[in-house]
């Protein structure tokens, strides 16, 4: 999404332009899904503030001001609207030109903190208009006031609240801070530190999820729809949208808007949306971009809740179209509306209680439990047609087009708690907020699989999306998806292959796959494909022969997964247990020697013999695996999707759970199963913990960075780098910088032998042939000879003398700058081959303990750390601890633009940092982890 400039209210006065904190402005989603615009208060807001105060009920004014206070005095009006944005800060929430809520803090005297004039505490208060109470505006104001106060160096808020003001007390109590209370004469005095806590962040994230999910719910569950630009010409997109809405039998009223027609497709038309007598929840806009301003005016006047803009000609057209798109979104948000598009295909909801097809696609798939988000409008029709052809039912579908407002992140929030969606599919071209995507996807994938196609791997985003996209390279995307448990596929065909398995079959419990078929040749192909994908064969492929009847084919399948003949899973038709062989035992009844039961998944392969139809075999397969808890897929050559013979039909005839997906080739079946198996393995891992390692002193580190300065990029000196790393419990193997041979000997004597001598310049020290390093110097004579060698080589008299660390595998751990995330962690083994092959693994911060464990095992050369060919394994726990500490640096100190621990010598004794390079600089423009909610 694009950030938007304020469109209502006064602009900052010229003489205050340098002090006005424009970066505090935000569009925020209220708890009911509506949008409010939040910004600092200005002197020009005085009249609006008087109207706001007059609109409050006597009861609300009493609770806020502890008395009647019917009129705001000129003195108070001056004090409330003239703030310095440091010691005194005020925010207003706006809908159009009207103030809905006001919040402010005022610094309290007597402090000695880092705030303005030594102020470290402030009194905070806020109030919302009666008709907008209960929308969570108080919580929103508190989050943004706390963020502003932290930016200004304040540490604590205090508040005076009447005991009977239960709603305000609840706002403070439920904010996630540690609140202390004192009671006196009917007034509660509350105090709390405003630094983010894990609980306050969890509260913020939960509120954000509920609010953004509600805003998407409003789009997908409208009570009424208007089609603005509904044409009588069947070739126009406005006609197509209206026809599709009517054809889908939408459960609410549909209102065509066309000033030149009395009716469209037999439905009465209106000249303007303002002429419609009923409320309008959703408006589909199908007018040229040049006419959008007039449409917006009428929608704002009507109070439409959301817009789906299918028209093109905005950012996709470049130039002035980008400006028009930003103005469209800014106006919509200022008046509480969400926007899907522009240049969108539309939205669909197959729920029988909604039956919404507000898209340009004439047909949508049947009811299912798969949610689909697509950035591409052009591909949308093909995507929906393919899903229908392959028997994949959908719950909801959103094509966001230019993604100017509503994005994939909003849909992830919605699907998190949507009871109608079990699987999420994404077609992504860009990321608007990659850090938020990583957080949301990691949480959602724990309960619902996410399958994603990310296009543009070798090219940039389309012009329509470039304006609202964060630049992100392929390594970052790969790290993001791996860390979040997202199943990444390269093509739409792979997307549907994977989705069919996830939609209709359970997750595999492990990597063992049984193969049953009627062709030895095809069985071998399947086995090869499975092994290529890293899966295991559960016994040799079973070949029942081409002459086997359907019953024999079904019996072999049932034996392989431990199901009784005739289906009903392992318990059999009568519910008996223990009647079959034990898990993994061979069955005397298996003529081919295949094992009975014990498989984690099964692939059934079938080649129709000449003059033998395959339908009976497909039905027998479906019945044999009915109710089984083992995933089963089929390779019925030339059959793709879920044919009726393999389908377990829902009431409406569409495929339901237990349906067996079929693939046209062994390779595609094995690849889909492998993707799902890897996801199931990721999901079975413990949820990572974000605990801070012991010995970390974040405040000391921040003070050090502030003292060193980060206004310009500069490399820290050796002593500065060592001091910073020590704040995070990362010791650097002791060393000395010397300028003469006798100094070198003296340093070696002090450090203790053996020692290493290293050239000062990176050019010499980090070469793979170690030409600038002399190791294992055990006596003064060896130090003298090494010193002479290196000074002759480098022409420099300065060298490092360092105590030898235990011998081990040399690794490199780095913080690398990324334009979208701010920082990534990179880990790999040292060496020319590693550099040549790019054998580095990446993780997005913050990193959990599970992320750290995965990172040090991710490079292709990582087996060298685990004991390769009889060598002793290194201390991987020490490596993981080091990753966690460097991850904290990346998260706590955005001023650290680059950090390289090279080399890190890993051995059974631990992980020893023997070289470090740190670069400080201005932090990237990204929001703090504990920052308040806002739409991008």
PDB file of N, CA, C and O in Angstrom, residues 675-715:
ATOM      1  N   UNK A 675       6.572 -31.248  -1.424  1.00  0.00           N
ATOM      2  CA  UNK A 675       6.350 -29.907  -0.869  1.00  0.00           C
ATOM      3  C   UNK A 675       5.497 -29.983   0.400  1.00  0.00           C
ATOM      4  O   UNK A 675       5.787 -29.321   1.409  1.00  0.00           O
ATOM      5  N   UNK A 676       4.446 -30.756   0.331  1.00  0.00           N
ATOM      6  CA  UNK A 676       3.547 -30.861   1.480  1.00  0.00           C
ATOM      7  C   UNK A 676       4.247 -31.567   2.634  1.00  0.00           C
ATOM      8  O   UNK A 676       4.059 -31.208   3.804  1.00  0.00           O
ATOM      9  N   UNK A 677       5.077 -32.554   2.335  1.00  0.00           N
ATOM     10  CA  UNK A 677       5.804 -33.264   3.389  1.00  0.00           C
ATOM     11  C   UNK A 677       6.780 -32.334   4.099  1.00  0.00           C
ATOM     12  O   UNK A 677       6.908 -32.360   5.333  1.00  0.00           O
ATOM     13  N   UNK A 678       7.476 -31.485   3.328  1.00  0.00           N
ATOM     14  CA  UNK A 678       8.399 -30.529   3.959  1.00  0.00           C
ATOM     15  C   UNK A 678       7.638 -29.543   4.835  1.00  0.00           C
ATOM     16  O   UNK A 678       8.095 -29.185   5.934  1.00  0.00           O
ATOM     17  N   UNK A 679       6.478 -29.107   4.375  1.00  0.00           N
ATOM     18  CA  UNK A 679       5.670 -28.196   5.181  1.00  0.00           C
ATOM     19  C   UNK A 679       5.211 -28.885   6.475  1.00  0.00           C
ATOM     20  O   UNK A 679       5.260 -28.288   7.564  1.00  0.00           O
ATOM     21  N   UNK A 680       4.765 -30.141   6.352  1.00  0.00           N
ATOM     22  CA  UNK A 680       4.311 -30.863   7.544  1.00  0.00           C
ATOM     23  C   UNK A 680       5.445 -31.021   8.542  1.00  0.00           C
ATOM     24  O   UNK A 680       5.241 -30.920   9.762  1.00  0.00           O
ATOM     25  N   UNK A 681       6.671 -31.240   8.045  1.00  0.00           N
ATOM     26  CA  UNK A 681       7.821 -31.357   8.939  1.00  0.00           C
ATOM     27  C   UNK A 681       8.093 -30.019   9.624  1.00  0.00           C
ATOM     28  O   UNK A 681       8.369 -29.980  10.830  1.00  0.00           O
ATOM     29  N   UNK A 682       8.007 -28.912   8.874  1.00  0.00           N
ATOM     30  CA  UNK A 682       8.197 -27.590   9.484  1.00  0.00           C
ATOM     31  C   UNK A 682       7.142 -27.331  10.551  1.00  0.00           C
ATOM     32  O   UNK A 682       7.443 -26.838  11.640  1.00  0.00           O
ATOM     33  N   UNK A 683       5.906 -27.689  10.255  1.00  0.00           N
ATOM     34  CA  UNK A 683       4.817 -27.409  11.196  1.00  0.00           C
ATOM     35  C   UNK A 683       4.936 -28.257  12.457  1.00  0.00           C
ATOM     36  O   UNK A 683       4.439 -27.865  13.520  1.00  0.00           O
ATOM     37  N   UNK A 684       5.575 -29.425  12.357  1.00  0.00           N
ATOM     38  CA  UNK A 684       5.721 -30.288  13.524  1.00  0.00           C
ATOM     39  C   UNK A 684       6.819 -29.811  14.467  1.00  0.00           C
ATOM     40  O   UNK A 684       6.899 -30.270  15.604  1.00  0.00           O
ATOM     41  N   UNK A 685       7.671 -28.903  13.996  1.00  0.00           N
ATOM     42  CA  UNK A 685       8.735 -28.390  14.849  1.00  0.00           C
ATOM     43  C   UNK A 685       8.146 -27.501  15.938  1.00  0.00           C
ATOM     44  O   UNK A 685       7.097 -26.889  15.766  1.00  0.00           O
ATOM     45  N   UNK A 686       8.804 -27.414  17.079  1.00  0.00           N
ATOM     46  CA  UNK A 686       8.318 -26.514  18.131  1.00  0.00           C
ATOM     47  C   UNK A 686       8.279 -25.070  17.632  1.00  0.00           C
ATOM     48  O   UNK A 686       9.087 -24.660  16.794  1.00  0.00           O
ATOM     49  N   UNK A 687       7.338 -24.325  18.152  1.00  0.00           N
ATOM     50  CA  UNK A 687       7.264 -22.903  17.817  1.00  0.00           C
ATOM     51  C   UNK A 687       8.478 -22.206  18.421  1.00  0.00           C
ATOM     52  O   UNK A 687       8.806 -22.399  19.598  1.00  0.00           O
ATOM     53  N   UNK A 688       9.180 -21.444  17.617  1.00  0.00           N
ATOM     54  CA  UNK A 688      10.397 -20.790  18.086  1.00  0.00           C
ATOM     55  C   UNK A 688      10.132 -19.770  19.180  1.00  0.00           C
ATOM     56  O   UNK A 688       9.093 -19.098  19.189  1.00  0.00           O
ATOM     57  N   UNK A 689      11.081 -19.667  20.097  1.00  0.00           N
ATOM     58  CA  UNK A 689      11.010 -18.684  21.171  1.00  0.00           C
ATOM     59  C   UNK A 689      11.948 -17.518  20.855  1.00  0.00           C
ATOM     60  O   UNK A 689      13.040 -17.707  20.323  1.00  0.00           O
ATOM     61  N   UNK A 690      11.511 -16.320  21.202  1.00  0.00           N
ATOM     62  CA  UNK A 690      12.297 -15.120  20.939  1.00  0.00           C
ATOM     63  C   UNK A 690      12.920 -14.598  22.237  1.00  0.00           C
ATOM     64  O   UNK A 690      12.856 -13.416  22.535  1.00  0.00           O
ATOM     65  N   UNK A 691      13.500 -15.506  22.990  1.00  0.00           N
ATOM     66  CA  UNK A 691      14.118 -15.124  24.264  1.00  0.00           C
ATOM     67  C   UNK A 691      15.440 -14.398  24.010  1.00  0.00           C
ATOM     68  O   UNK A 691      16.172 -14.700  23.054  1.00  0.00           O
ATOM     69  N   UNK A 692      15.727 -13.446  24.868  1.00  0.00           N
ATOM     70  CA  UNK A 692      17.001 -12.724  24.786  1.00  0.00           C
ATOM     71  C   UNK A 692      18.072 -13.506  25.533  1.00  0.00           C
ATOM     72  O   UNK A 692      17.874 -13.878  26.688  1.00  0.00           O
ATOM     73  N   UNK A 693      19.221 -13.793  24.900  1.00  0.00           N
ATOM     74  CA  UNK A 693      20.280 -14.541  25.589  1.00  0.00           C
ATOM     75  C   UNK A 693      20.777 -13.792  26.817  1.00  0.00           C
ATOM     76  O   UNK A 693      20.675 -12.564  26.918  1.00  0.00           O
ATOM     77  N   UNK A 694      21.345 -14.520  27.749  1.00  0.00           N
ATOM     78  CA  UNK A 694      21.885 -13.909  28.951  1.00  0.00           C
ATOM     79  C   UNK A 694      23.093 -13.033  28.642  1.00  0.00           C
ATOM     80  O   UNK A 694      23.814 -13.248  27.664  1.00  0.00           O
ATOM     81  N   UNK A 695      23.306 -12.044  29.480  1.00  0.00           N
ATOM     82  CA  UNK A 695      24.468 -11.179  29.316  1.00  0.00           C
ATOM     83  C   UNK A 695      24.303 -10.078  28.297  1.00  0.00           C
ATOM     84  O   UNK A 695      25.287  -9.414  27.942  1.00  0.00           O
ATOM     85  N   UNK A 696      23.074  -9.832  27.811  1.00  0.00           N
ATOM     86  CA  UNK A 696      22.829  -8.769  26.838  1.00  0.00           C
ATOM     87  C   UNK A 696      22.439  -7.491  27.579  1.00  0.00           C
ATOM     88  O   UNK A 696      21.531  -7.497  28.416  1.00  0.00           O
ATOM     89  N   UNK A 697      23.123  -6.411  27.269  1.00  0.00           N
ATOM     90  CA  UNK A 697      22.845  -5.113  27.891  1.00  0.00           C
ATOM     91  C   UNK A 697      22.471  -4.132  26.777  1.00  0.00           C
ATOM     92  O   UNK A 697      23.319  -3.398  26.252  1.00  0.00           O
ATOM     93  N   UNK A 698      21.187  -4.128  26.436  1.00  0.00           N
ATOM     94  CA  UNK A 698      20.723  -3.320  25.308  1.00  0.00           C
ATOM     95  C   UNK A 698      20.883  -1.834  25.573  1.00  0.00           C
ATOM     96  O   UNK A 698      21.291  -1.072  24.680  1.00  0.00           O
ATOM     97  N   UNK A 699      20.575  -1.390  26.794  1.00  0.00           N
ATOM     98  CA  UNK A 699      20.664   0.032  27.101  1.00  0.00           C
ATOM     99  C   UNK A 699      22.111   0.525  26.974  1.00  0.00           C
ATOM    100  O   UNK A 699      22.363   1.619  26.459  1.00  0.00           O
ATOM    101  N   UNK A 700      23.032  -0.259  27.458  1.00  0.00           N
ATOM    102  CA  UNK A 700      24.444   0.117  27.330  1.00  0.00           C
ATOM    103  C   UNK A 700      24.851   0.206  25.862  1.00  0.00           C
ATOM    104  O   UNK A 700      25.570   1.127  25.450  1.00  0.00           O
ATOM    105  N   UNK A 701      24.365  -0.735  25.054  1.00  0.00           N
ATOM    106  CA  UNK A 701      24.693  -0.716  23.627  1.00  0.00           C
ATOM    107  C   UNK A 701      24.111   0.515  22.949  1.00  0.00           C
ATOM    108  O   UNK A 701      24.775   1.167  22.125  1.00  0.00           O
ATOM    109  N   UNK A 702      22.861   0.861  23.281  1.00  0.00           N
ATOM    110  CA  UNK A 702      22.240   2.040  22.661  1.00  0.00           C
ATOM    111  C   UNK A 702      22.969   3.319  23.078  1.00  0.00           C
ATOM    112  O   UNK A 702      23.132   4.234  22.261  1.00  0.00           O
ATOM    113  N   UNK A 703      23.367   3.379  24.333  1.00  0.00           N
ATOM    114  CA  UNK A 703      24.118   4.556  24.783  1.00  0.00           C
ATOM    115  C   UNK A 703      25.450   4.655  24.052  1.00  0.00           C
ATOM    116  O   UNK A 703      25.888   5.754  23.682  1.00  0.00           O
ATOM    117  N   UNK A 704      26.099   3.521  23.835  1.00  0.00           N
ATOM    118  CA  UNK A 704      27.370   3.512  23.116  1.00  0.00           C
ATOM    119  C   UNK A 704      27.189   3.985  21.684  1.00  0.00           C
ATOM    120  O   UNK A 704      27.979   4.813  21.189  1.00  0.00           O
ATOM    121  N   UNK A 705      26.145   3.495  21.007  1.00  0.00           N
ATOM    122  CA  UNK A 705      25.890   3.911  19.628  1.00  0.00           C
ATOM    123  C   UNK A 705      25.598   5.404  19.581  1.00  0.00           C
ATOM    124  O   UNK A 705      26.074   6.118  18.682  1.00  0.00           O
ATOM    125  N   UNK A 706      24.812   5.895  20.548  1.00  0.00           N
ATOM    126  CA  UNK A 706      24.517   7.328  20.581  1.00  0.00           C
ATOM    127  C   UNK A 706      25.794   8.147  20.786  1.00  0.00           C
ATOM    128  O   UNK A 706      25.975   9.214  20.184  1.00  0.00           O
ATOM    129  N   UNK A 707      26.679   7.635  21.626  1.00  0.00           N
ATOM    130  CA  UNK A 707      27.940   8.362  21.873  1.00  0.00           C
ATOM    131  C   UNK A 707      28.846   8.332  20.651  1.00  0.00           C
ATOM    132  O   UNK A 707      29.477   9.341  20.307  1.00  0.00           O
ATOM    133  N   UNK A 708      28.897   7.195  19.968  1.00  0.00           N
ATOM    134  CA  UNK A 708      29.760   7.080  18.788  1.00  0.00           C
ATOM    135  C   UNK A 708      29.208   7.873  17.609  1.00  0.00           C
ATOM    136  O   UNK A 708      29.957   8.358  16.771  1.00  0.00           O
ATOM    137  N   UNK A 709      27.876   7.970  17.531  1.00  0.00           N
ATOM    138  CA  UNK A 709      27.256   8.716  16.444  1.00  0.00           C
ATOM    139  C   UNK A 709      27.060   7.863  15.203  1.00  0.00           C
ATOM    140  O   UNK A 709      27.914   7.046  14.853  1.00  0.00           O
ATOM    141  N   UNK A 710      25.903   8.050  14.572  1.00  0.00           N
ATOM    142  CA  UNK A 710      25.587   7.289  13.363  1.00  0.00           C
ATOM    143  C   UNK A 710      24.996   8.190  12.287  1.00  0.00           C
ATOM    144  O   UNK A 710      24.246   7.728  11.431  1.00  0.00           O
ATOM    145  N   UNK A 711      25.336   9.482  12.344  1.00  0.00           N
ATOM    146  CA  UNK A 711      24.806  10.405  11.347  1.00  0.00           C
ATOM    147  C   UNK A 711      25.364  10.119   9.963  1.00  0.00           C
ATOM    148  O   UNK A 711      24.713  10.363   8.948  1.00  0.00           O
ATOM    149  N   UNK A 712      26.573   9.613   9.924  1.00  0.00           N
ATOM    150  CA  UNK A 712      27.204   9.235   8.661  1.00  0.00           C
ATOM    151  C   UNK A 712      27.776   7.829   8.803  1.00  0.00           C
ATOM    152  O   UNK A 712      28.181   7.413   9.887  1.00  0.00           O
ATOM    153  N   UNK A 713      27.810   7.118   7.686  1.00  0.00           N
ATOM    154  CA  UNK A 713      28.335   5.756   7.719  1.00  0.00           C
ATOM    155  C   UNK A 713      29.823   5.782   8.033  1.00  0.00           C
ATOM    156  O   UNK A 713      30.590   6.536   7.426  1.00  0.00           O
ATOM    157  N   UNK A 714      30.228   4.990   9.013  1.00  0.00           N
ATOM    158  CA  UNK A 714      31.644   4.886   9.335  1.00  0.00           C
ATOM    159  C   UNK A 714      31.912   3.542   9.991  1.00  0.00           C
ATOM    160  O   UNK A 714      31.061   2.976  10.694  1.00  0.00           O
ATOM    161  N   UNK A 715      33.109   3.034   9.739  1.00  0.00           N
ATOM    162  CA  UNK A 715      33.525   1.766  10.322  1.00  0.00           C
ATOM    163  C   UNK A 715      34.081   2.009  11.718  1.00  0.00           C
ATOM    164  O   UNK A 715      34.866   2.948  11.925  1.00  0.00           O
TER     165      UNK A 715
END
